[in-house]
Structure formats: C-alpha cells, structure tokens
C-alpha cells in the first residue's frame, strides 16, 4: 500500500489539470482511500500518469540487426553495471534490452509499443520483449506487404483476407497491425518501390497501395482491434511526399487510423535542394479529420541509426550517405533496412526535418490526437524525449535553437511564426493519456480509481529537459522503480495481446499457400501462447 | 563499407535465379541446402525450379559442390579479396589490368561472363563459407563480398549470407546481441559488456591464462582449440554441460550430462538466416536441460555474498 500526498496532479484522462490531490495505491491499482501503508510526501511535486510510447522499435530482428551494426556506438555510450539482482546493459542509439527498460523507466515511461514485427520472426521479438524489464509491452504485426493477403485482395476475396489478417495477428501474438509502405516492400523484393497510390503494385494488376490501405483499415475496424491501422505511408522521407500523404488520408475516410511518424511524410518541394516543410497544409487537413491520430516522429540533431521495414527507402539512404547498409528481406511478409545516420543542423534537409516534427506537434490543435515520438531510433533515441518536451514548452528556447540553423531555411519552414507553448496538461496528454487511448489500453495513462498505478513524480523545474529527464520517483503498478535517478526495482512487465476471431478453417486454407512460399513447417510458424511471458489478453471492441 | 544486405532463406527459395557459393562446399557441409532452399525448389516466380536457376561455385578446388554448379570458377588460393575487388571495379566499368586478372587464376572472359550474369539476374545471392571468411584476408574478405552484394543493388536485386553451422551458433550470436549489444568476444569483468575480438574471444582469454574458471555449454573446445588454450582449461576448474562426454569433459573437473536440445529438451534454435525455430522434444530424458542446470547454479550463486562491492549503477562514459 502506498499513499502519495500533496502532489500537483495532471491527469488528462480524468480532466484533472494541476490540482492538488492524494493518490492511494493498493495491489498495483489506484484505490479511493485506505489507512496505514507507506506515505510519499509529494508536496510541491508534479504527478503525471506513466508515459506511453505508441511507436518505437525496441525488440526483434531489425533493432538487433542495428545493434550488430553499431559496436562503435556501444563503446562510447553509457553503461549500466550489474548487481546481484539487476542485469548490465548499454544505452546509446540501439540500447540493449535490459538498458531499454531502465532508460524508459528512468524518464517515467511505463508502457511501450514495438511497432513492427514480422510473423516469421515474432518468436524472436517476444523473447527480446521478455528481457525488457519494468515496462509493459505490446507489438504490431506487419501486414501490408504480405503476399498471401495481397493475392486475396487482388482476387477480390475481401472476407478471406480479413480472416487471414486476424489469423496473423494471433499467430504473431500481436496487439495490432502495422502497415509499412503498402505494396512498396513487396515490390522491393524485385528492387522496385511503390510511389503512386493509384498505380498497381509490382507483380499485380488491380492491387494498388491505395486499395491496400483502404482494405486493411476496413478489415481492422471490422475485426474490432483496439488499436486502428498503424500506417507508415508510401514515399517516406521523399521531397514532395505531402501529396501521397494527403491522398492516403483520403483513402482512410470513414475508418480509424493512426498515422505513424508523420514528420517523415510532410515534405514539399521537388528534390533535396528544394525540399521544404508542408506541415501547415498537413495539419490543416488532419485537424479537420477526427478519424485519425498520429505520432510526431520528431527529429533531433545528433547520431542515430535508422531502422524501418521500408527497404527501398533505406537503399536510397545508403546511396545518399555512403554509410553502412543493412537489409533483410523476409519471405512473403516484409523486409527491413538499417542505415546509421547523423542529423546535422548545418544540413538543410535535416534542419527542415527538425522543424517539421515540431511544427506538426504545435500545429495539430488536439493533443489527444498527436503524440510524442521520435520513431525511435529513426529521428532520435527515445531517451531524448525530454529535449522535445523542452522545445514544445519554451518558444524562446526554440528560437535560440533556430538561430543555429542555416539562414536559407527560413522560407522553407513555418516554425518561426509559431508561438504556441505546450502546458504541462498538454504534455501529459501527448506523452501518456493520448497514446494510451489511441492504443486502446484503458488501464494506462490514467490516474483514475481501478487503473494501473503507473505514475511519474517530477520536481518542478524551470529547466524542462532536466525536469522530464530526471523524475523524483517513477512508480510502476504501485512499486517504486526509480527514485532520484537510482533504479530501485526491476519488475517484469506484461505483454498485451488480442485474439480477433477468424474462421477455424483458416489453418487449412493457409497451409498449402504457406508450404509453397515458406521454408519451415506450418506448425512452427505461429508463436505458441506459452512462449509469452506474462500475457494480458485484451478484448476486441465494436467500432461504428 | 559495412553492414549486410541479406534475406531469409524463403526469399532465396522463392526468387533467387542466380546463386553463388563462395568458399564453401554445401554438397558435403550443408547437404540439405540445395534441396530445401537454393536449387531444387520450385516457386511461383521460378516454376521450373532448377532449370530457372544458375549456380556458380567459386572455390580454390573442385569439390563435390562443383558437380551441382553450372559454372565453376577456380580462384587461386588467397586471391579471393583481389577477385572481389576486380568484380567491384568491373560492375562499375572501371578499368582493370590483365595482370590483375591473371593474378586471380581466372581469365578476363570468365570475369566478364560472371559480371554480365550478375547484372542480368533478377535476384542474385552470395552464400559464403569459411573458405572465404577464415582464409587469408579473413573478415576483410567477408566485408568485400558483402560490399559487392550491396553495390550490385544499383543494377538489380542482390543479397549475401554467411553459411553458418555448428548447431545453434546463430542463436547464441542473436541473444548476446540483444543482451549486450555484441555478438561474441565479450568481457563482463567491469560489470558491463565490453567487446574486443582478439582480446576477449574465448581462445585469447584461455591462451593468455586470464580466466580462473571455465564453464563450457554445448561446445567442445578441448577438441578444436590450440594446445595452449586446452592446457589452460585442464589447469583451472572447468565445468562442462553436454549430452555427451566430450574431449573437454575428459579434462574438466566437473561434467554434467544434460538432455539434448531438440531431442529431449525444448527451446529455440536460430537458423543461419536468424529465423527462430521452436524445438519440441520427441523423447523424455532422465537428465536436466542446460537451462535448468544454469538456473540452479545461478540460484546457488545468489546465496553467496556480492563480491563486486561498491560501484555506481551507471557510468555516463565508459572507461
């Protein structure tokens, strides 16, 4: 039992904006009151619900590929030293699993969503997630380039495709569906891409990226997955891709959708020399369409490693940078590409990207629909979120940073004209309550009675980055896990799954198709339930 | 240079119409490779199977794998790096000299034919074995071939994959990477992982005599390592976990017989393309699994006082 008294509470899920209240925790949940138990005096301190990351890459084949490719970064980064009860680890661009848990918890995040998992290596992803301590986890299965599903859509067999999607969600023991560059990753298997939403995908006659997007969004709504289609649009990172992004959004009308890392999809111009931010245009459309949520995919200057299922984009980035290139094509399902990258303020393209991420966060008016993310590790590492919070809360600090950018950037961005400053209440929304709601995790991002007692207690500090980077306490399900920068406990988190319903005949339908395309036994393909450590099965929902 | 452009084996089965084995002898060392993945399989993209595929073998001698290949390129021993470098120049139409070609033991016609076939392929793949990665040039050879594969993507789809073996070596590599950031050659003696092959690799630690205990699981260094390393294993308390009594068991202080993984112990094995496969035991064993033994040793160690003493939780900068 734990009582936290006198803290100033920001709990957007319950409309509580900076009120002094006491919180009571029993058996890992908030309760209305009790007597006795330990008390933390939080007078003068600020209390948020634990952070929720809606889009990150922390476990599985692709981040592990990135770890292999960046030993030079492991050597220069921070090291966590083992104790008798705590495992060692390394931070940096692609942190090790144990360090991932420590670093997330260390800045007050208690739930993370791994955004990209192929079924074929989902067993690996779950093994890694079991080694990420403290935080609760979920993951999304990659579907938009699954050729068995694409063939069904091509043949007009929508209902069958729906069963196939549901079957794959359960086979991967996933929580939702991710779509990456629909059709483009499949085309990359032949060294091609899919740039036009209305042009057939390489190898198909009728199926276009646009039709894949609409079908998948509809399937996911009809299956009632708590989290909508999680979409990485076509043409990521390319100058002028605003057209594709807006067109994609039109394909989603009438459906729920989460647009991943929108910053990478908000560019105007014709080439790298003329590239500019189109965040104002994008935000205007987005503001008028409440069916969508998004995460920023913000960029911070510095070194990182980019990881995406978007294989063709990574080939382009390798050609642009001449740096290391990792690529992995996964049979029938997807692929992934890895390229280390340094975002530099002196580079005009990078400077535009930096501004675009912040502009989207500032120009989208509803904090319940835009969330804090860097698409870790693509735009920056997740442990740099406090720097973004500072940029959002302090217009003067933004101006200071902008002074260091090349002067020719000013007609390419709108950031200098934006004076909005986020409030603590809005930060709590984009960092916790909003992403929890978008994920459909009702126990999270909420300090209400009966909810999971995940919270973070900050010193009130004028130095915003320091405030959010160094919480006084982090509490996970009622247990103090971080206290003044020290790791106290490393409990194991749960894993959220859903089991959408599908025709029991799907196995027998899939088996021959599987045996044609894959090279393992069909029985070995789905991840067995007993391999998930601490599973927490969530219910599907009814959507309109 | 750096990185790796690769795919899962099913992609090879489905798409690869141009397959190069370099410095390996799959016919004898990976006998199921041809039939399961590379040559014999048919797919919607390669409906005639073997007839739709071209196989090239690059090796220093004509092994049994040469019989399976369409083209055999006999490279002069120790000249793999030079050959790869010439190919990298030729795909980009950079000038090369006759003398350079002659050094590789091949003719300019052979090289030109190879380059035009690589470029004409729809999906090309290099599989490379220890004949490339462990001969003169070692990791530089592997890096050169991986770079050639990466650069071929300017013309067509091309990937590369090492031919790994020895049970679940890939699984060890994968798990070490997610737990420590590094695949092998890791020292924990400062309480956090550090990596330096040549210093912290098992053989180097043993030869220097830097360890006062050895714990060997599912490997037989007593049969394969250089004599000074074996001598050191015999000198210190060595504990072996293995289903069989190995050469290492015979020089060890303790041998614990464990259930063989995949036959009577469950688990996961990672294939050479890093795809995890579940192991389902077919038989029961009177012996405990490796995992159970390690867990019980760990529990017993926790009873002991913490020998590391006072230290910080975290170092901002490694020393």
mmCIF file with all atom_site columns, N, CA, C and O in Angstrom, chain B residues 263-284:
data_model
loop_
_atom_site.group_PDB
_atom_site.id
_atom_site.type_symbol
_atom_site.label_atom_id
_atom_site.label_alt_id
_atom_site.label_comp_id
_atom_site.label_asym_id
_atom_site.label_entity_id
_atom_site.label_seq_id
_atom_site.pdbx_PDB_ins_code
_atom_site.Cartn_x
_atom_site.Cartn_y
_atom_site.Cartn_z
_atom_site.occupancy
_atom_site.B_iso_or_equiv
_atom_site.pdbx_formal_charge
_atom_site.auth_seq_id
_atom_site.auth_comp_id
_atom_site.auth_asym_id
_atom_site.auth_atom_id
_atom_site.pdbx_PDB_model_num
ATOM 1  N N  . UNK B 1 263 ? 15.880 -32.853 -28.954 1.00 0.00 ? 263 UNK B N  1
ATOM 2  C CA . UNK B 1 263 ? 15.530 -34.273 -28.901 1.00 0.00 ? 263 UNK B CA 1
ATOM 3  C C  . UNK B 1 263 ? 14.763 -34.552 -27.611 1.00 0.00 ? 263 UNK B C  1
ATOM 4  O O  . UNK B 1 263 ? 13.667 -35.087 -27.633 1.00 0.00 ? 263 UNK B O  1
ATOM 5  N N  . UNK B 1 264 ? 15.337 -34.124 -26.487 1.00 0.00 ? 264 UNK B N  1
ATOM 6  C CA . UNK B 1 264 ? 14.593 -34.303 -25.244 1.00 0.00 ? 264 UNK B CA 1
ATOM 7  C C  . UNK B 1 264 ? 14.560 -33.046 -24.378 1.00 0.00 ? 264 UNK B C  1
ATOM 8  O O  . UNK B 1 264 ? 14.164 -33.124 -23.224 1.00 0.00 ? 264 UNK B O  1
ATOM 9  N N  . UNK B 1 265 ? 14.972 -31.919 -24.905 1.00 0.00 ? 265 UNK B N  1
ATOM 10 C CA . UNK B 1 265 ? 14.791 -30.645 -24.182 1.00 0.00 ? 265 UNK B CA 1
ATOM 11 C C  . UNK B 1 265 ? 14.223 -29.619 -25.161 1.00 0.00 ? 265 UNK B C  1
ATOM 12 O O  . UNK B 1 265 ? 14.625 -29.581 -26.326 1.00 0.00 ? 265 UNK B O  1
ATOM 13 N N  . UNK B 1 266 ? 13.266 -28.815 -24.689 1.00 0.00 ? 266 UNK B N  1
ATOM 14 C CA . UNK B 1 266 ? 12.674 -27.810 -25.579 1.00 0.00 ? 266 UNK B CA 1
ATOM 15 C C  . UNK B 1 266 ? 13.569 -26.579 -25.684 1.00 0.00 ? 266 UNK B C  1
ATOM 16 O O  . UNK B 1 266 ? 14.584 -26.472 -25.002 1.00 0.00 ? 266 UNK B O  1
ATOM 17 N N  . UNK B 1 267 ? 13.188 -25.639 -26.532 1.00 0.00 ? 267 UNK B N  1
ATOM 18 C CA . UNK B 1 267 ? 13.953 -24.393 -26.655 1.00 0.00 ? 267 UNK B CA 1
ATOM 19 C C  . UNK B 1 267 ? 13.714 -23.752 -28.001 1.00 0.00 ? 267 UNK B C  1
ATOM 20 O O  . UNK B 1 267 ? 12.708 -24.010 -28.657 1.00 0.00 ? 267 UNK B O  1
ATOM 21 N N  . UNK B 1 268 ? 14.654 -22.907 -28.386 1.00 0.00 ? 268 UNK B N  1
ATOM 22 C CA . UNK B 1 268 ? 14.581 -22.233 -29.674 1.00 0.00 ? 268 UNK B CA 1
ATOM 23 C C  . UNK B 1 268 ? 15.934 -22.365 -30.354 1.00 0.00 ? 268 UNK B C  1
ATOM 24 O O  . UNK B 1 268 ? 16.961 -22.196 -29.706 1.00 0.00 ? 268 UNK B O  1
ATOM 25 N N  . UNK B 1 269 ? 15.927 -22.659 -31.637 1.00 0.00 ? 269 UNK B N  1
ATOM 26 C CA . UNK B 1 269 ? 17.169 -22.619 -32.411 1.00 0.00 ? 269 UNK B CA 1
ATOM 27 C C  . UNK B 1 269 ? 17.012 -21.558 -33.490 1.00 0.00 ? 269 UNK B C  1
ATOM 28 O O  . UNK B 1 269 ? 15.946 -21.434 -34.085 1.00 0.00 ? 269 UNK B O  1
ATOM 29 N N  . UNK B 1 270 ? 18.056 -20.779 -33.715 1.00 0.00 ? 270 UNK B N  1
ATOM 30 C CA . UNK B 1 270 ? 18.029 -19.768 -34.769 1.00 0.00 ? 270 UNK B CA 1
ATOM 31 C C  . UNK B 1 270 ? 18.764 -20.315 -35.988 1.00 0.00 ? 270 UNK B C  1
ATOM 32 O O  . UNK B 1 270 ? 19.906 -20.744 -35.895 1.00 0.00 ? 270 UNK B O  1
ATOM 33 N N  . UNK B 1 271 ? 18.059 -20.290 -37.104 1.00 0.00 ? 271 UNK B N  1
ATOM 34 C CA . UNK B 1 271 ? 18.614 -20.770 -38.352 1.00 0.00 ? 271 UNK B CA 1
ATOM 35 C C  . UNK B 1 271 ? 19.682 -19.797 -38.853 1.00 0.00 ? 271 UNK B C  1
ATOM 36 O O  . UNK B 1 271 ? 19.775 -18.682 -38.344 1.00 0.00 ? 271 UNK B O  1
ATOM 37 N N  . UNK B 1 272 ? 20.450 -20.165 -39.901 1.00 0.00 ? 272 UNK B N  1
ATOM 38 C CA . UNK B 1 272 ? 21.535 -19.282 -40.367 1.00 0.00 ? 272 UNK B CA 1
ATOM 39 C C  . UNK B 1 272 ? 21.019 -17.917 -40.836 1.00 0.00 ? 272 UNK B C  1
ATOM 40 O O  . UNK B 1 272 ? 21.751 -16.949 -40.856 1.00 0.00 ? 272 UNK B O  1
ATOM 41 N N  . UNK B 1 273 ? 19.711 -17.839 -41.174 1.00 0.00 ? 273 UNK B N  1
ATOM 42 C CA . UNK B 1 273 ? 19.152 -16.541 -41.555 1.00 0.00 ? 273 UNK B CA 1
ATOM 43 C C  . UNK B 1 273 ? 18.485 -15.843 -40.366 1.00 0.00 ? 273 UNK B C  1
ATOM 44 O O  . UNK B 1 273 ? 17.708 -14.904 -40.557 1.00 0.00 ? 273 UNK B O  1
ATOM 45 N N  . UNK B 1 274 ? 18.770 -16.308 -39.162 1.00 0.00 ? 274 UNK B N  1
ATOM 46 C CA . UNK B 1 274 ? 18.281 -15.711 -37.910 1.00 0.00 ? 274 UNK B CA 1
ATOM 47 C C  . UNK B 1 274 ? 16.785 -15.864 -37.720 1.00 0.00 ? 274 UNK B C  1
ATOM 48 O O  . UNK B 1 274 ? 16.155 -15.104 -36.977 1.00 0.00 ? 274 UNK B O  1
ATOM 49 N N  . UNK B 1 275 ? 16.175 -16.833 -38.383 1.00 0.00 ? 275 UNK B N  1
ATOM 50 C CA . UNK B 1 275 ? 14.767 -17.144 -38.126 1.00 0.00 ? 275 UNK B CA 1
ATOM 51 C C  . UNK B 1 275 ? 14.699 -18.141 -36.966 1.00 0.00 ? 275 UNK B C  1
ATOM 52 O O  . UNK B 1 275 ? 15.358 -19.186 -37.007 1.00 0.00 ? 275 UNK B O  1
ATOM 53 N N  . UNK B 1 276 ? 13.923 -17.802 -35.919 1.00 0.00 ? 276 UNK B N  1
ATOM 54 C CA . UNK B 1 276 ? 13.852 -18.693 -34.761 1.00 0.00 ? 276 UNK B CA 1
ATOM 55 C C  . UNK B 1 276 ? 12.906 -19.867 -35.003 1.00 0.00 ? 276 UNK B C  1
ATOM 56 O O  . UNK B 1 276 ? 11.791 -19.679 -35.487 1.00 0.00 ? 276 UNK B O  1
ATOM 57 N N  . UNK B 1 277 ? 13.356 -21.066 -34.698 1.00 0.00 ? 277 UNK B N  1
ATOM 58 C CA . UNK B 1 277 ? 12.514 -22.253 -34.843 1.00 0.00 ? 277 UNK B CA 1
ATOM 59 C C  . UNK B 1 277 ? 12.315 -22.880 -33.467 1.00 0.00 ? 277 UNK B C  1
ATOM 60 O O  . UNK B 1 277 ? 13.272 -23.004 -32.697 1.00 0.00 ? 277 UNK B O  1
ATOM 61 N N  . UNK B 1 278 ? 11.084 -23.252 -33.164 1.00 0.00 ? 278 UNK B N  1
ATOM 62 C CA . UNK B 1 278 ? 10.852 -23.871 -31.854 1.00 0.00 ? 278 UNK B CA 1
ATOM 63 C C  . UNK B 1 278 ? 11.381 -25.308 -31.849 1.00 0.00 ? 278 UNK B C  1
ATOM 64 O O  . UNK B 1 278 ? 11.272 -26.014 -32.851 1.00 0.00 ? 278 UNK B O  1
ATOM 65 N N  . UNK B 1 279 ? 11.978 -25.725 -30.744 1.00 0.00 ? 279 UNK B N  1
ATOM 66 C CA . UNK B 1 279 ? 12.412 -27.114 -30.602 1.00 0.00 ? 279 UNK B CA 1
ATOM 67 C C  . UNK B 1 279 ? 11.383 -27.824 -29.727 1.00 0.00 ? 279 UNK B C  1
ATOM 68 O O  . UNK B 1 279 ? 11.089 -27.382 -28.618 1.00 0.00 ? 279 UNK B O  1
ATOM 69 N N  . UNK B 1 280 ? 10.828 -28.906 -30.265 1.00 0.00 ? 280 UNK B N  1
ATOM 70 C CA . UNK B 1 280 ? 9.839  -29.676 -29.496 1.00 0.00 ? 280 UNK B CA 1
ATOM 71 C C  . UNK B 1 280 ? 10.421 -31.056 -29.238 1.00 0.00 ? 280 UNK B C  1
ATOM 72 O O  . UNK B 1 280 ? 10.646 -31.821 -30.178 1.00 0.00 ? 280 UNK B O  1
ATOM 73 N N  . UNK B 1 281 ? 10.660 -31.369 -27.983 1.00 0.00 ? 281 UNK B N  1
ATOM 74 C CA . UNK B 1 281 ? 11.306 -32.655 -27.693 1.00 0.00 ? 281 UNK B CA 1
ATOM 75 C C  . UNK B 1 281 ? 10.421 -33.835 -28.094 1.00 0.00 ? 281 UNK B C  1
ATOM 76 O O  . UNK B 1 281 ? 9.216  -33.829 -27.856 1.00 0.00 ? 281 UNK B O  1
ATOM 77 N N  . UNK B 1 282 ? 11.047 -34.847 -28.714 1.00 0.00 ? 282 UNK B N  1
ATOM 78 C CA . UNK B 1 282 ? 10.315 -36.040 -29.117 1.00 0.00 ? 282 UNK B CA 1
ATOM 79 C C  . UNK B 1 282 ? 10.410 -37.110 -28.036 1.00 0.00 ? 282 UNK B C  1
ATOM 80 O O  . UNK B 1 282 ? 9.560  -37.988 -27.944 1.00 0.00 ? 282 UNK B O  1
ATOM 81 N N  . UNK B 1 283 ? 11.474 -37.048 -27.234 1.00 0.00 ? 283 UNK B N  1
ATOM 82 C CA . UNK B 1 283 ? 11.720 -38.089 -26.236 1.00 0.00 ? 283 UNK B CA 1
ATOM 83 C C  . UNK B 1 283 ? 11.854 -37.479 -24.845 1.00 0.00 ? 283 UNK B C  1
ATOM 84 O O  . UNK B 1 283 ? 12.135 -36.297 -24.715 1.00 0.00 ? 283 UNK B O  1
ATOM 85 N N  . UNK B 1 284 ? 11.683 -38.309 -23.853 1.00 0.00 ? 284 UNK B N  1
ATOM 86 C CA . UNK B 1 284 ? 11.938 -37.878 -22.485 1.00 0.00 ? 284 UNK B CA 1
ATOM 87 C C  . UNK B 1 284 ? 13.386 -38.216 -22.140 1.00 0.00 ? 284 UNK B C  1
ATOM 88 O O  . UNK B 1 284 ? 13.964 -39.148 -22.684 1.00 0.00 ? 284 UNK B O  1
#
